[in-house]
Amino acid sequence: MAENFDVKLDSKTYIPDPSYLENSALGDYKKAYAEFLSDPDGFWAEKARELDWIKPWDKVKEWNWPNARWFCGGKLNISANCLDRHVKNGRRNKLALIWKGERGKEEIYTYRQLYRAVMKFANALKELGVQKGDRICLYMPFVPEHVIAMLACVRIGAVHSIVYAGFGADALHSRIKDAEAKIVITADVGIRRGKIVQLRSIVADAVRNSPSVEKIVVLSRERCPIELYSEMEVDFYAIQEGVSEECPPEEMDSEDPLFILYTSGTTGTPKGIVHSSGGYIVGAHYTSKYIFDIKENDVHWCTADPGWITGHSYIVYGPLSVGATVLITETTPDYPDPGIWWSLIEEFGVTIFYTAPTAIRMFMKVGEQWPEKYDLSSLRIIGSVGEPLNPEAFEWYYRVIGRNKCPILDTWWQTETGMHMITTPLGQPMKPGFAGVPIPGVVADVVDKEGNPVPPGQGGLLVIKEPWPAMMRTVYNNPPRYNHYWNQIRDWYTVGDLAVKDEEGYIMVIGRSDDILIVAGHNLGTAEVESALVAHKAVAEAAVIGIPDDLKGQAVKAFVTLRQGFVPSQKLVSELTYHVRMTIGPIAMPSAIEFMDKLPKTRSGKIMRRVLKAKELGVDPGDISTLEE
Ligand code: PRX
C-alpha cells in the first residue's frame, strides 16, 4: 500500500460521561501529556516507583541509538511484582484468576494460591536443571497452568517463549530451534470448539532435530498421571511432588531479558522479539493502571490467548502487577453458540472487556439477539486491539455491548512496543475509526518517507520518535533485524503502518505498509506463507497477498506456479491448503489459490505482489515500469 492517499475526516464524535474522567487514574490527558513532555525521565521514574524493586535504578534511561537501557542498575523480579507484593499487602485472598474451560469446568486461584503454585512449579523447573537465562518454550492450552508456567519461568529468571497452540509443528519447530529452548512445556491435549487437539504429538514432531531440548513437561488436562511416551517427557504435576514450597524470586537486572515472542516479518522467518524485565513491566503496569484504569474491584477480561503479546501484557503481567482479578477462558466466541462470551460477562460480572475487531464483526453478523439475552450492565470499559476498528464496528460495539455508555479504548500497539501506545484515554471524546492520540509517555507522528509531518487528512507512515520503557530490546539472534526498525526514517522507530492524523492530532491507523497481513487480528508475513507453499513438491513459485474480508479484515490469497508434471486441480488446491494449515496453522490457510503460468516480476526477478493485488481488487497498479513483461 502506498502512503500517498487522502482520507475524509468527517468522523462523528462520542462524548463520554464526565464521571469517567473524574474517576480516572490518568486524569486530564493534556495535562498528563504536558507533564510527561516537561520531564520524560521524571515521568517514567514516578511510574516505575509504583513497582517493587530489590535495588533502585541509578539512571532512568540510557539511549545510544538504536539501543536503549531503562532503569539502569535496577534489580527486580516480575513474579514478585505480580504475586508476592499482593500477598503481603492485603490482596492475599483476593481472586487473581478465574478460569472457565470450554466444557464448563471452573477453577479459581487467589493471589496466595497462585503464589504457592508458581513457587512449586518454579522449584520443579529448577530440579530439571533450568537456570537463569535458559529459554523455555510454552505450547499450552489456555488453562491456569499456562499462567503458572509463565510466572514460574520469570521467578527463576528463565526466558519464556510462548508459541500459540494453534500453530503447526513446523512453526513450533522453527521457534524452538531459533530460541534454542531447553525445555518445552505442553499439555496432552487442547480443547477447541468441542474438539480435542493432540498438542503432545505436535510437540513430538516439532522437537525432532532440536538438540537443545532436554525435557518435555506434559500437563495432563484431567490431572491424572499420564503415560509418558519417551524419556524426554515428564509429568507437570509429578515433577512437583516433594519439591520445596518456597522459591525466593531470582534477582534480575532491569535489562535482563524477560521473554521472547515470535512475530511475523517480511521474510519467511519470524522474528524473536526480546523484551526486558524492568522496562517492560513498567510499561505493562502503567498502561494497565492508567489507560485501562483497572481499579480494585474490577474484573478484567482480555479475550486474547497468552500466545500473543496482548495475552502477555494484558492478561498476565499488566493486570496481575496491579493486583486485578482476571478472567481467563479457553472459549472461542461462537462455541457452543455466539452467546457464550456475553454469558461469561453476566456470570462473572466482568467490568473491563478487551477483544479484537474480527470478533466484534462476527458478533455484528450473527445479530443483537445474542448479547440481548444477557445482562451486560457490569461492563464499564470496553476495548479493542489488533487491527483497525472500522466505524460500523465501533458504533455497534458502543451501542450493543457498551449500551451507549462504556468508553471504547481502541488501543494501537505491537508485539514490539510491548504496551499500548495510541488510544483515546478515558474521558476524551471518541472518534470512530480513529485509535486516538499518543498516550503520555509516547511521542508519535505521521510523516512522509523523508520524515516531514504530513498535513491532516493526508496519509503517511506512523513513527515513534522517542524510546519508551517497554520497547523491544533486540531481535533474538538477529540484531540487524532490530536495527532495521530504527534506520528507515531519520533515526525514529518505523512502525510499518500507514496512518492519517486529523486537525486535533487523532490518529487513524489504516493498515500495514509492508508485506505483513493482519488476518483476524493475527500478524502473518506473506513470505512465511509463500515459503510454506514452495516447500510442497508441486509448487515452483508462490506469491501471497491479502484480500479484504468482511470478518477477518484480511484473508490470504495465494498465486502459484506449478513444477513440471503437476497440473492445476481442485484436489491440488485442497492439498496445498491443508499443507499450509499443517505447516503454519489454521490462521495462515489461503481462502483462495489461483494457478498461474508465471508470476509478475521485476527485471531483477522480484515478485511484484502489488500487481497481483491491483488485478485482484480491480485498481490501478501504480508504476509498473519495472515489470519484466
Ligand atoms: O498494523 C497494526 C495492527 O497490528 C499490528 C501489530 O500486530 P501484533 O504485533 O501482532 O500486535 C497485535 C496486538 C498488539 C500493528 O502494526 N494493530 C494493532 N492494534 C491496532 C492495529 N491497527 C489498528 N488499530 C489498532 N488498534
XYZ file of C-alpha atoms and ligand atoms in Angstrom:
655
model
C 0.000 0.000 0.000
C 1.391 3.424 -0.867
C 1.400 6.190 1.704
C 0.172 8.964 -0.579
C -3.575 8.860 -0.144
C -6.174 11.189 1.326
C -8.859 10.348 3.840
C -12.081 12.252 4.592
C -12.113 13.122 8.252
C -15.802 13.728 8.951
C -15.979 11.443 11.939
C -18.844 11.674 14.444
C -17.622 12.358 17.967
C -18.814 10.469 21.049
C -18.580 12.260 24.374
C -18.117 10.012 27.405
C -19.877 10.600 30.695
C -17.799 13.100 32.771
C -17.566 10.589 35.625
C -15.037 8.589 33.606
C -12.622 11.471 33.575
C -13.290 12.435 37.193
C -12.533 8.901 38.392
C -9.723 8.024 36.033
C -6.226 7.362 37.334
C -4.707 9.310 34.439
C -6.869 12.411 34.852
C -6.797 15.100 32.212
C -4.972 13.812 29.152
C -3.491 17.123 28.030
C -2.175 17.876 31.492
C -0.661 14.404 31.858
C 0.926 14.650 28.420
C 2.405 18.059 29.198
C 3.828 16.707 32.458
C 5.461 13.879 30.550
C 6.932 16.242 27.941
C 8.338 18.593 30.538
C 10.334 15.798 32.188
C 10.162 12.436 30.370
C 12.600 10.630 32.663
C 10.907 12.017 35.762
C 7.542 10.865 34.403
C 8.756 7.284 33.898
C 10.642 7.229 37.201
C 7.428 8.128 39.016
C 5.593 5.274 37.269
C 8.445 2.821 37.966
C 8.383 3.687 41.680
C 4.915 2.109 41.867
C 6.580 -1.286 41.475
C 8.736 -3.212 43.951
C 12.459 -3.008 43.241
C 15.048 -5.101 45.041
C 17.530 -2.338 44.277
C 16.551 1.032 42.806
C 17.958 2.127 39.449
C 20.875 4.550 39.146
C 19.713 6.131 35.922
C 16.283 6.136 34.287
C 17.423 5.784 30.699
C 20.493 5.392 28.544
C 19.820 5.993 24.881
C 22.533 5.029 22.434
C 20.593 4.938 19.213
C 19.147 2.444 18.369
C 19.683 0.740 21.725
C 18.020 1.778 24.940
C 18.553 0.718 28.508
C 15.926 1.602 31.086
C 16.163 1.823 34.860
C 19.868 1.084 34.613
C 21.310 -0.768 37.568
C 17.850 -1.522 38.994
C 17.096 -5.040 40.221
C 13.667 -6.638 40.489
C 11.660 -9.744 39.828
C 8.444 -9.618 37.830
C 6.767 -12.581 39.522
C 7.398 -10.892 42.886
C 5.679 -7.804 41.479
C 2.722 -9.853 40.248
C 2.383 -12.040 43.347
C 4.478 -11.516 46.476
C 3.669 -7.876 46.988
C -0.074 -8.529 46.759
C 0.166 -11.481 49.130
C 1.981 -9.228 51.608
C -0.140 -6.143 51.087
C -3.752 -7.052 51.624
C -4.684 -8.929 48.462
C -3.721 -12.356 49.788
C -7.235 -13.775 49.498
C -8.325 -11.696 46.546
C -9.134 -13.636 43.391
C -6.298 -13.418 40.927
C -7.542 -15.839 38.280
C -10.976 -17.149 37.438
C -10.788 -19.825 34.764
C -13.664 -21.191 32.750
C -12.989 -24.126 30.473
C -14.799 -24.854 27.269
C -16.592 -27.777 28.883
C -17.896 -25.635 31.699
C -15.250 -26.558 34.279
C -14.217 -23.714 36.592
C -11.133 -23.083 38.679
C -10.165 -20.141 40.808
C -6.844 -19.002 42.243
C -6.486 -16.394 44.925
C -3.247 -14.429 44.906
C -1.964 -16.673 47.677
C -2.865 -19.853 45.814
C -1.281 -18.599 42.626
C 1.848 -17.560 44.505
C 2.217 -21.016 46.032
C 1.512 -22.810 42.759
C 4.114 -20.687 40.966
C 6.774 -21.341 43.593
C 6.262 -25.098 43.435
C 6.443 -25.258 39.674
C 9.447 -22.930 39.680
C 11.247 -25.344 42.010
C 10.292 -28.259 39.756
C 11.838 -26.423 36.798
C 14.991 -25.882 38.832
C 15.095 -29.619 39.576
C 15.040 -30.190 35.824
C 18.185 -28.111 35.621
C 16.670 -24.838 34.440
C 18.884 -21.870 35.191
C 18.654 -18.130 34.831
C 18.744 -17.165 31.159
C 17.642 -20.593 29.817
C 14.906 -20.454 27.211
C 11.693 -22.364 27.887
C 9.110 -22.857 25.169
C 5.444 -22.952 26.210
C 2.970 -24.586 23.832
C -0.075 -24.878 26.013
C -3.852 -24.661 26.058
C -5.297 -21.736 27.976
C -5.609 -23.301 31.403
C -4.435 -21.761 34.709
C -1.228 -23.794 34.481
C -0.281 -21.696 31.458
C -0.120 -18.591 33.627
C 1.594 -20.565 36.406
C 4.272 -21.752 33.968
C 4.905 -18.197 32.734
C 5.287 -16.788 36.222
C 7.420 -19.741 37.322
C 9.893 -19.110 34.487
C 10.062 -15.465 35.393
C 10.536 -16.282 39.057
C 13.758 -18.155 38.386
C 14.966 -15.892 35.599
C 14.265 -18.291 32.730
C 13.161 -16.660 29.481
C 9.854 -17.952 28.155
C 8.997 -18.157 24.508
C 5.298 -18.832 24.146
C 4.063 -20.327 20.924
C 0.335 -20.074 20.318
C -1.090 -23.609 20.493
C -2.858 -23.098 17.151
C 0.480 -23.107 15.313
C 1.518 -26.249 13.450
C 4.569 -28.451 14.038
C 6.869 -26.672 11.575
C 6.133 -23.242 13.021
C 6.722 -24.609 16.519
C 9.921 -26.347 15.435
C 11.452 -23.206 13.921
C 10.661 -21.208 17.066
C 12.101 -23.878 19.386
C 15.195 -24.046 17.256
C 15.773 -20.324 16.943
C 15.382 -19.784 20.695
C 17.447 -22.914 21.491
C 14.838 -23.889 24.056
C 15.976 -26.262 26.781
C 12.513 -27.312 27.923
C 9.139 -27.416 26.166
C 6.041 -27.213 28.352
C 2.853 -28.559 26.807
C -0.305 -30.490 27.659
C -1.622 -33.817 26.496
C -4.473 -32.110 24.667
C -6.049 -28.780 23.973
C -9.793 -28.370 23.549
C -11.079 -26.083 20.839
C -14.640 -25.815 19.612
C -15.537 -29.153 21.178
C -12.646 -30.932 19.521
C -9.531 -32.414 21.032
C -6.208 -31.133 19.697
C -3.319 -33.540 20.275
C -0.754 -30.996 21.413
C 1.661 -33.623 22.672
C 2.045 -35.267 19.255
C 2.615 -31.889 17.593
C 5.393 -31.241 20.116
C 6.859 -34.704 19.479
C 7.098 -33.807 15.769
C 8.449 -30.354 16.471
C 11.311 -31.396 18.739
C 12.866 -33.718 16.152
C 16.219 -32.265 15.153
C 16.058 -29.781 18.031
C 19.150 -30.779 20.001
C 18.703 -28.023 22.575
C 15.557 -29.614 24.038
C 16.282 -31.739 27.091
C 12.829 -32.328 28.522
C 9.168 -32.004 27.589
C 6.892 -31.221 30.514
C 3.413 -32.597 29.835
C 0.362 -31.367 31.700
C -2.496 -33.800 31.969
C -5.717 -31.874 31.402
C -7.549 -34.266 33.690
C -4.828 -34.048 36.349
C -4.441 -37.824 36.391
C -0.997 -39.377 35.955
C -0.373 -39.959 32.279
C 1.632 -42.483 30.364
C 4.910 -40.943 29.269
C 5.906 -41.681 25.719
C 9.653 -41.187 25.965
C 12.465 -40.464 28.383
C 12.234 -36.848 27.393
C 8.740 -36.461 28.789
C 7.944 -35.661 32.416
C 4.579 -35.062 34.071
C 3.734 -31.444 35.031
C 2.404 -32.411 38.472
C 4.618 -35.448 39.169
C 7.751 -33.299 38.980
C 6.321 -31.067 41.703
C 5.990 -33.866 44.224
C 8.388 -33.418 47.100
C 9.850 -30.107 45.910
C 10.170 -27.250 48.353
C 7.174 -24.954 48.756
C 9.373 -21.883 48.929
C 11.168 -20.364 45.987
C 12.676 -16.929 46.536
C 12.493 -14.751 43.417
C 15.685 -14.512 41.366
C 17.224 -11.052 41.419
C 17.003 -9.806 37.829
C 18.737 -6.840 36.336
C 16.317 -4.376 34.816
C 17.823 -5.148 31.402
C 17.815 -8.963 31.754
C 15.562 -10.499 29.107
C 12.074 -11.388 30.325
C 10.682 -13.220 27.310
C 10.994 -13.824 23.604
C 7.881 -13.709 21.472
C 7.953 -14.515 17.783
C 6.159 -12.279 15.336
C 5.908 -12.365 11.572
C 8.234 -10.273 9.485
C 8.653 -9.568 5.828
C 10.973 -12.550 5.329
C 9.978 -16.198 5.717
C 11.487 -16.468 9.196
C 9.648 -14.987 12.153
C 11.406 -12.525 14.443
C 12.075 -13.382 18.080
C 11.153 -10.124 19.769
C 13.062 -9.823 23.046
C 11.574 -7.853 25.926
C 13.445 -6.761 29.020
C 12.408 -7.092 32.650
C 12.256 -3.604 34.194
C 11.175 -1.502 31.225
C 8.565 -3.978 30.068
C 6.840 -4.288 33.431
C 6.831 -0.528 33.948
C 5.050 -0.175 30.581
C 2.593 -3.012 31.211
C 1.831 -1.790 34.740
C 1.482 1.862 33.746
C -0.933 1.159 30.902
C -2.986 -1.325 32.940
C -3.396 1.208 35.716
C -3.625 4.498 33.820
C -5.025 3.515 30.414
C -7.289 0.563 31.235
C -7.822 2.311 34.545
C -8.023 -1.031 36.394
C -9.407 -0.458 39.886
C -9.544 -2.661 42.949
C -12.983 -4.111 42.216
C -12.631 -4.566 38.501
C -12.963 -7.942 36.837
C -10.742 -7.734 33.808
C -11.245 -9.938 30.767
C -8.966 -9.821 27.765
C -10.105 -12.442 25.273
C -6.668 -12.989 23.703
C -4.539 -16.074 24.158
C -1.268 -15.862 26.122
C 0.446 -16.872 22.869
C 0.111 -13.296 21.627
C 1.596 -10.118 23.074
C -1.890 -8.987 24.135
C -2.061 -12.021 26.394
C 1.397 -11.370 27.832
C 0.785 -7.712 28.638
C -2.951 -7.544 29.382
C -3.894 -10.949 30.729
C -0.825 -11.708 32.779
C 1.845 -9.111 33.516
C -0.093 -5.825 33.481
C -3.279 -6.861 35.304
C -1.503 -9.077 37.852
C 1.075 -6.391 38.579
C -1.770 -4.054 39.547
C -3.435 -6.809 41.613
C -6.517 -7.260 39.453
C -8.986 -10.115 39.243
C -8.546 -11.617 35.807
C -10.960 -13.855 33.940
C -9.263 -16.395 31.711
C -11.014 -18.820 29.450
C -10.259 -21.160 26.608
C -13.616 -20.471 24.981
C -13.942 -19.245 21.405
C -16.518 -16.516 20.673
C -19.086 -18.687 18.896
C -18.875 -22.068 20.558
C -21.226 -23.628 21.595
C -23.136 -20.551 20.425
C -22.436 -16.817 19.899
C -23.886 -16.009 23.324
C -21.056 -17.691 25.243
C -18.933 -14.570 25.847
C -21.911 -12.458 26.901
C -22.968 -15.212 29.294
C -19.497 -15.081 30.880
C -19.694 -11.304 31.300
C -23.026 -11.728 33.084
C -21.886 -14.694 35.145
C -18.631 -13.206 36.414
C -19.612 -9.537 36.434
C -16.849 -8.548 34.029
C -16.202 -4.802 34.191
C -13.409 -4.355 31.616
C -13.675 -6.299 28.372
C -10.919 -6.269 25.757
C -11.300 -8.013 22.421
C -10.498 -7.790 18.699
C -12.369 -6.195 15.775
C -12.645 -9.542 13.989
C -14.695 -10.914 16.898
C -16.830 -7.757 17.008
C -17.597 -8.073 13.290
C -18.548 -11.725 13.756
C -20.952 -10.706 16.529
C -22.456 -7.992 14.326
C -23.112 -10.576 11.668
C -24.858 -13.095 13.898
C -27.135 -10.457 15.404
C -28.027 -8.495 18.501
C -30.304 -11.195 19.861
C -27.269 -12.923 21.387
C -25.955 -10.113 23.623
C -29.553 -9.045 24.348
C -30.152 -12.293 26.199
C -27.627 -11.369 28.865
C -27.133 -8.697 31.470
C -24.049 -6.731 30.447
C -24.593 -3.921 32.929
C -21.420 -4.761 34.876
C -19.290 -3.524 31.960
C -17.685 -0.124 32.427
C -14.931 -0.073 29.788
C -14.673 -1.975 26.502
C -11.517 -2.251 24.439
C -10.305 -3.289 21.027
C -6.922 -4.281 19.648
C -5.156 -5.945 16.758
C -6.409 -4.159 13.654
C -8.389 -1.060 12.772
C -11.806 -0.910 14.419
C -13.908 0.290 11.483
C -16.574 2.918 12.277
C -19.500 0.497 11.736
C -17.959 -1.979 14.176
C -17.208 0.868 16.613
C -20.827 2.019 16.562
C -22.212 -1.482 17.023
C -19.785 -2.243 19.857
C -20.596 1.058 21.581
C -24.361 0.722 21.268
C -24.948 -3.000 21.730
C -22.185 -4.079 24.100
C -21.352 -0.756 25.731
C -25.068 0.175 25.934
C -24.242 3.717 24.808
C -22.235 4.439 27.916
C -18.969 2.468 28.070
C -15.980 4.239 26.548
C -14.187 2.243 23.893
C -10.427 2.020 24.239
C -9.228 1.233 20.740
C -5.596 0.560 21.552
C -2.920 0.656 18.895
C 0.322 -1.137 19.695
C 2.506 -4.060 18.590
C 4.420 -7.108 19.797
C 7.483 -4.900 19.529
C 6.090 -1.990 21.555
C 5.109 -4.236 24.484
C 2.462 -1.800 25.715
C -0.369 0.431 24.479
C 0.956 3.388 22.503
C -2.033 5.152 20.947
C -5.596 5.215 22.194
C -8.341 7.600 23.293
C -7.713 7.929 27.026
C -10.779 7.688 29.259
C -12.834 10.824 29.319
C -11.606 12.111 25.949
C -14.055 12.451 23.032
C -14.012 9.304 20.902
C -13.961 9.317 17.121
C -14.955 6.098 15.343
C -12.208 4.930 13.008
C -9.502 6.739 14.982
C -7.446 4.824 17.516
C -6.754 8.156 19.228
C -3.715 10.018 20.446
C -0.267 9.016 21.704
C -0.595 8.213 25.402
C 1.524 10.208 27.860
C 4.978 8.640 27.569
C 4.796 8.148 23.803
C 5.912 10.553 21.070
C 4.331 9.530 17.773
C 3.712 11.199 14.437
C 2.571 10.566 10.876
C 5.259 11.545 8.373
C 6.325 11.104 4.756
C 9.269 8.935 3.683
C 11.699 11.772 4.435
C 10.272 12.308 7.883
C 8.312 15.502 7.223
C 4.983 15.629 9.065
C 2.060 15.245 6.652
C -0.907 17.609 6.833
C -4.214 16.440 8.376
C -6.157 14.122 6.106
C -3.123 13.025 4.148
C -1.736 9.528 4.546
C 1.739 8.855 5.835
C 3.859 6.489 7.851
C 3.455 6.097 11.572
C 6.671 6.628 13.540
C 7.626 6.732 17.210
C 10.204 9.404 17.814
C 11.462 8.682 21.299
C 12.373 5.448 23.093
C 9.883 4.113 25.677
C 10.492 1.629 28.527
C 8.562 -1.367 27.114
C 10.177 -1.195 23.687
C 11.718 -4.449 22.461
C 15.436 -4.665 23.126
C 16.510 -6.754 20.149
C 15.516 -9.478 17.730
C 16.869 -12.734 19.127
C 19.981 -13.864 17.274
C 19.486 -11.108 14.727
C 20.418 -7.552 15.820
C 20.426 -6.212 12.216
C 16.736 -7.010 12.032
C 16.267 -4.926 15.168
C 18.266 -2.025 13.739
C 16.065 -2.054 10.655
C 13.147 -0.658 12.696
C 15.252 2.368 13.588
C 17.083 3.203 10.387
C 14.369 3.740 7.826
C 13.065 7.232 8.548
C 15.602 9.508 10.225
C 16.523 7.822 13.490
C 12.954 7.052 14.554
C 11.180 3.779 15.164
C 9.285 2.923 11.999
C 6.171 1.034 12.867
C 5.323 -0.341 9.418
C 1.762 1.040 9.457
C 0.064 3.640 7.309
C -1.874 6.272 9.194
C -3.654 9.642 8.943
C -3.969 12.413 11.505
C -6.840 14.843 11.854
C -6.670 18.506 12.892
C -6.775 17.612 16.573
C -3.950 15.089 16.299
C -6.165 11.984 16.437
C -4.532 9.127 14.550
C -6.367 6.716 12.275
C -4.327 3.596 11.563
C -5.116 2.326 8.089
C -3.112 -0.893 7.829
C 0.359 -2.238 7.130
C 2.714 -0.573 4.684
C 4.758 -3.740 4.176
C 4.228 -7.380 3.288
C 2.561 -8.284 6.536
C -1.096 -9.251 6.633
C -3.351 -8.881 9.616
C -5.681 -11.870 9.407
C -8.318 -11.920 12.127
C -6.038 -9.725 14.188
C -3.049 -12.035 13.734
C 0.140 -10.866 12.167
C 1.210 -13.011 9.224
C 4.099 -12.484 6.812
C 3.280 -13.121 3.153
C 6.787 -14.589 2.878
C 6.009 -17.093 5.622
C 3.018 -18.458 3.714
C 4.958 -18.387 0.452
C 7.787 -20.429 1.894
C 5.301 -22.966 3.260
C 3.772 -23.257 -0.218
C 7.049 -23.673 -2.066
C 8.006 -26.424 0.372
C 5.272 -28.509 -1.282
C 6.540 -30.736 -4.071
C 4.044 -29.424 -6.653
C 4.869 -25.744 -6.232
C 7.527 -23.917 -8.199
C 6.817 -20.367 -7.021
C 4.236 -18.664 -4.871
C 3.066 -15.118 -4.200
C 0.673 -14.261 -1.418
C -1.459 -11.160 -0.998
C -4.128 -10.007 1.441
C -7.648 -9.520 0.129
C -10.410 -7.705 2.028
C -12.594 -9.950 4.155
C -15.763 -8.877 5.977
C -14.970 -10.835 9.111
C -11.241 -11.318 9.263
C -10.272 -7.889 7.933
C -7.908 -9.567 5.514
C -7.793 -13.069 4.062
C -4.909 -14.862 2.380
C -4.932 -15.335 -1.380
C -2.116 -17.302 -2.998
C -0.949 -17.372 -6.604
C 1.195 -20.355 -7.500
C 3.068 -21.700 -10.466
C 3.498 -25.459 -10.628
C 6.513 -27.617 -11.234
C 6.688 -29.768 -14.330
C 4.499 -32.823 -14.126
C 1.830 -31.180 -11.962
C -1.453 -29.827 -13.271
C -3.938 -27.473 -11.628
C -6.891 -29.213 -9.976
C -9.341 -28.691 -7.151
C -7.677 -31.620 -5.384
C -4.348 -29.799 -5.503
C -5.984 -26.656 -4.073
C -7.236 -28.696 -1.102
C -3.886 -30.373 -0.705
C -1.973 -27.075 -0.679
C -4.445 -25.509 1.732
C -4.045 -28.472 4.061
C -0.278 -28.294 3.697
C -0.215 -24.630 4.824
C -2.526 -25.455 7.695
C -0.243 -28.212 8.928
C 2.928 -26.188 8.402
C 1.981 -22.851 9.941
C -1.506 -23.339 11.361
C -5.149 -22.586 10.534
C -4.589 -18.794 10.608
C -2.430 -18.976 7.505
C -4.747 -21.101 5.375
C -5.349 -19.433 1.998
C -9.009 -18.705 1.322
C -8.238 -18.920 -2.403
C -5.425 -20.362 -4.505
C -5.018 -19.411 -8.138
C -2.716 -21.283 -10.506
C -0.705 -19.161 -12.942
C 1.712 -19.851 -15.756
C 4.056 -17.215 -14.432
C 4.090 -14.587 -11.711
C 4.592 -10.875 -12.408
C 8.216 -9.995 -11.671
C 10.602 -7.127 -11.924
C 13.513 -7.480 -14.306
C 15.682 -8.336 -11.343
C 13.345 -11.218 -10.527
C 11.444 -9.808 -7.550
C 7.804 -10.870 -7.442
C 5.509 -7.841 -7.771
C 2.700 -8.645 -5.358
C 1.423 -5.123 -5.917
C 0.470 -6.042 -9.490
C -1.386 -9.159 -8.362
C -3.175 -7.160 -5.734
C -4.219 -4.424 -8.147
C -5.558 -7.021 -10.570
C -7.440 -8.787 -7.800
C -9.026 -5.602 -6.482
C -9.538 -4.009 -9.913
C -7.457 -0.934 -9.062
C -4.571 0.895 -10.670
C -1.305 -0.983 -10.012
C 0.714 2.264 -9.968
C 4.145 2.394 -11.545
C 4.781 -0.846 -13.452
C 7.815 0.312 -15.392
C 9.982 -2.252 -13.622
C 7.688 -5.121 -14.636
C 9.533 -7.648 -16.770
C 6.785 -8.002 -19.395
O -0.945 -2.991 11.950
C -1.084 -2.750 13.339
C -2.112 -3.689 13.915
O -1.406 -4.817 14.372
C -0.004 -4.641 14.175
C 0.753 -5.264 15.309
O 0.490 -6.627 15.350
P 0.989 -7.519 16.549
O 2.429 -7.272 16.770
O 0.547 -8.901 16.268
O 0.243 -6.979 17.811
C -1.143 -7.021 17.868
C -1.630 -6.687 19.257
C -0.995 -5.549 19.909
C 0.171 -3.148 14.083
O 1.360 -2.792 13.422
N -2.853 -3.090 15.029
C -2.748 -3.403 16.335
N -3.640 -2.694 17.051
C -4.306 -1.899 16.194
C -3.799 -2.141 14.895
N -4.253 -1.470 13.813
C -5.206 -0.549 14.007
N -5.746 -0.267 15.198
C -5.348 -0.924 16.325
N -5.907 -0.648 17.492
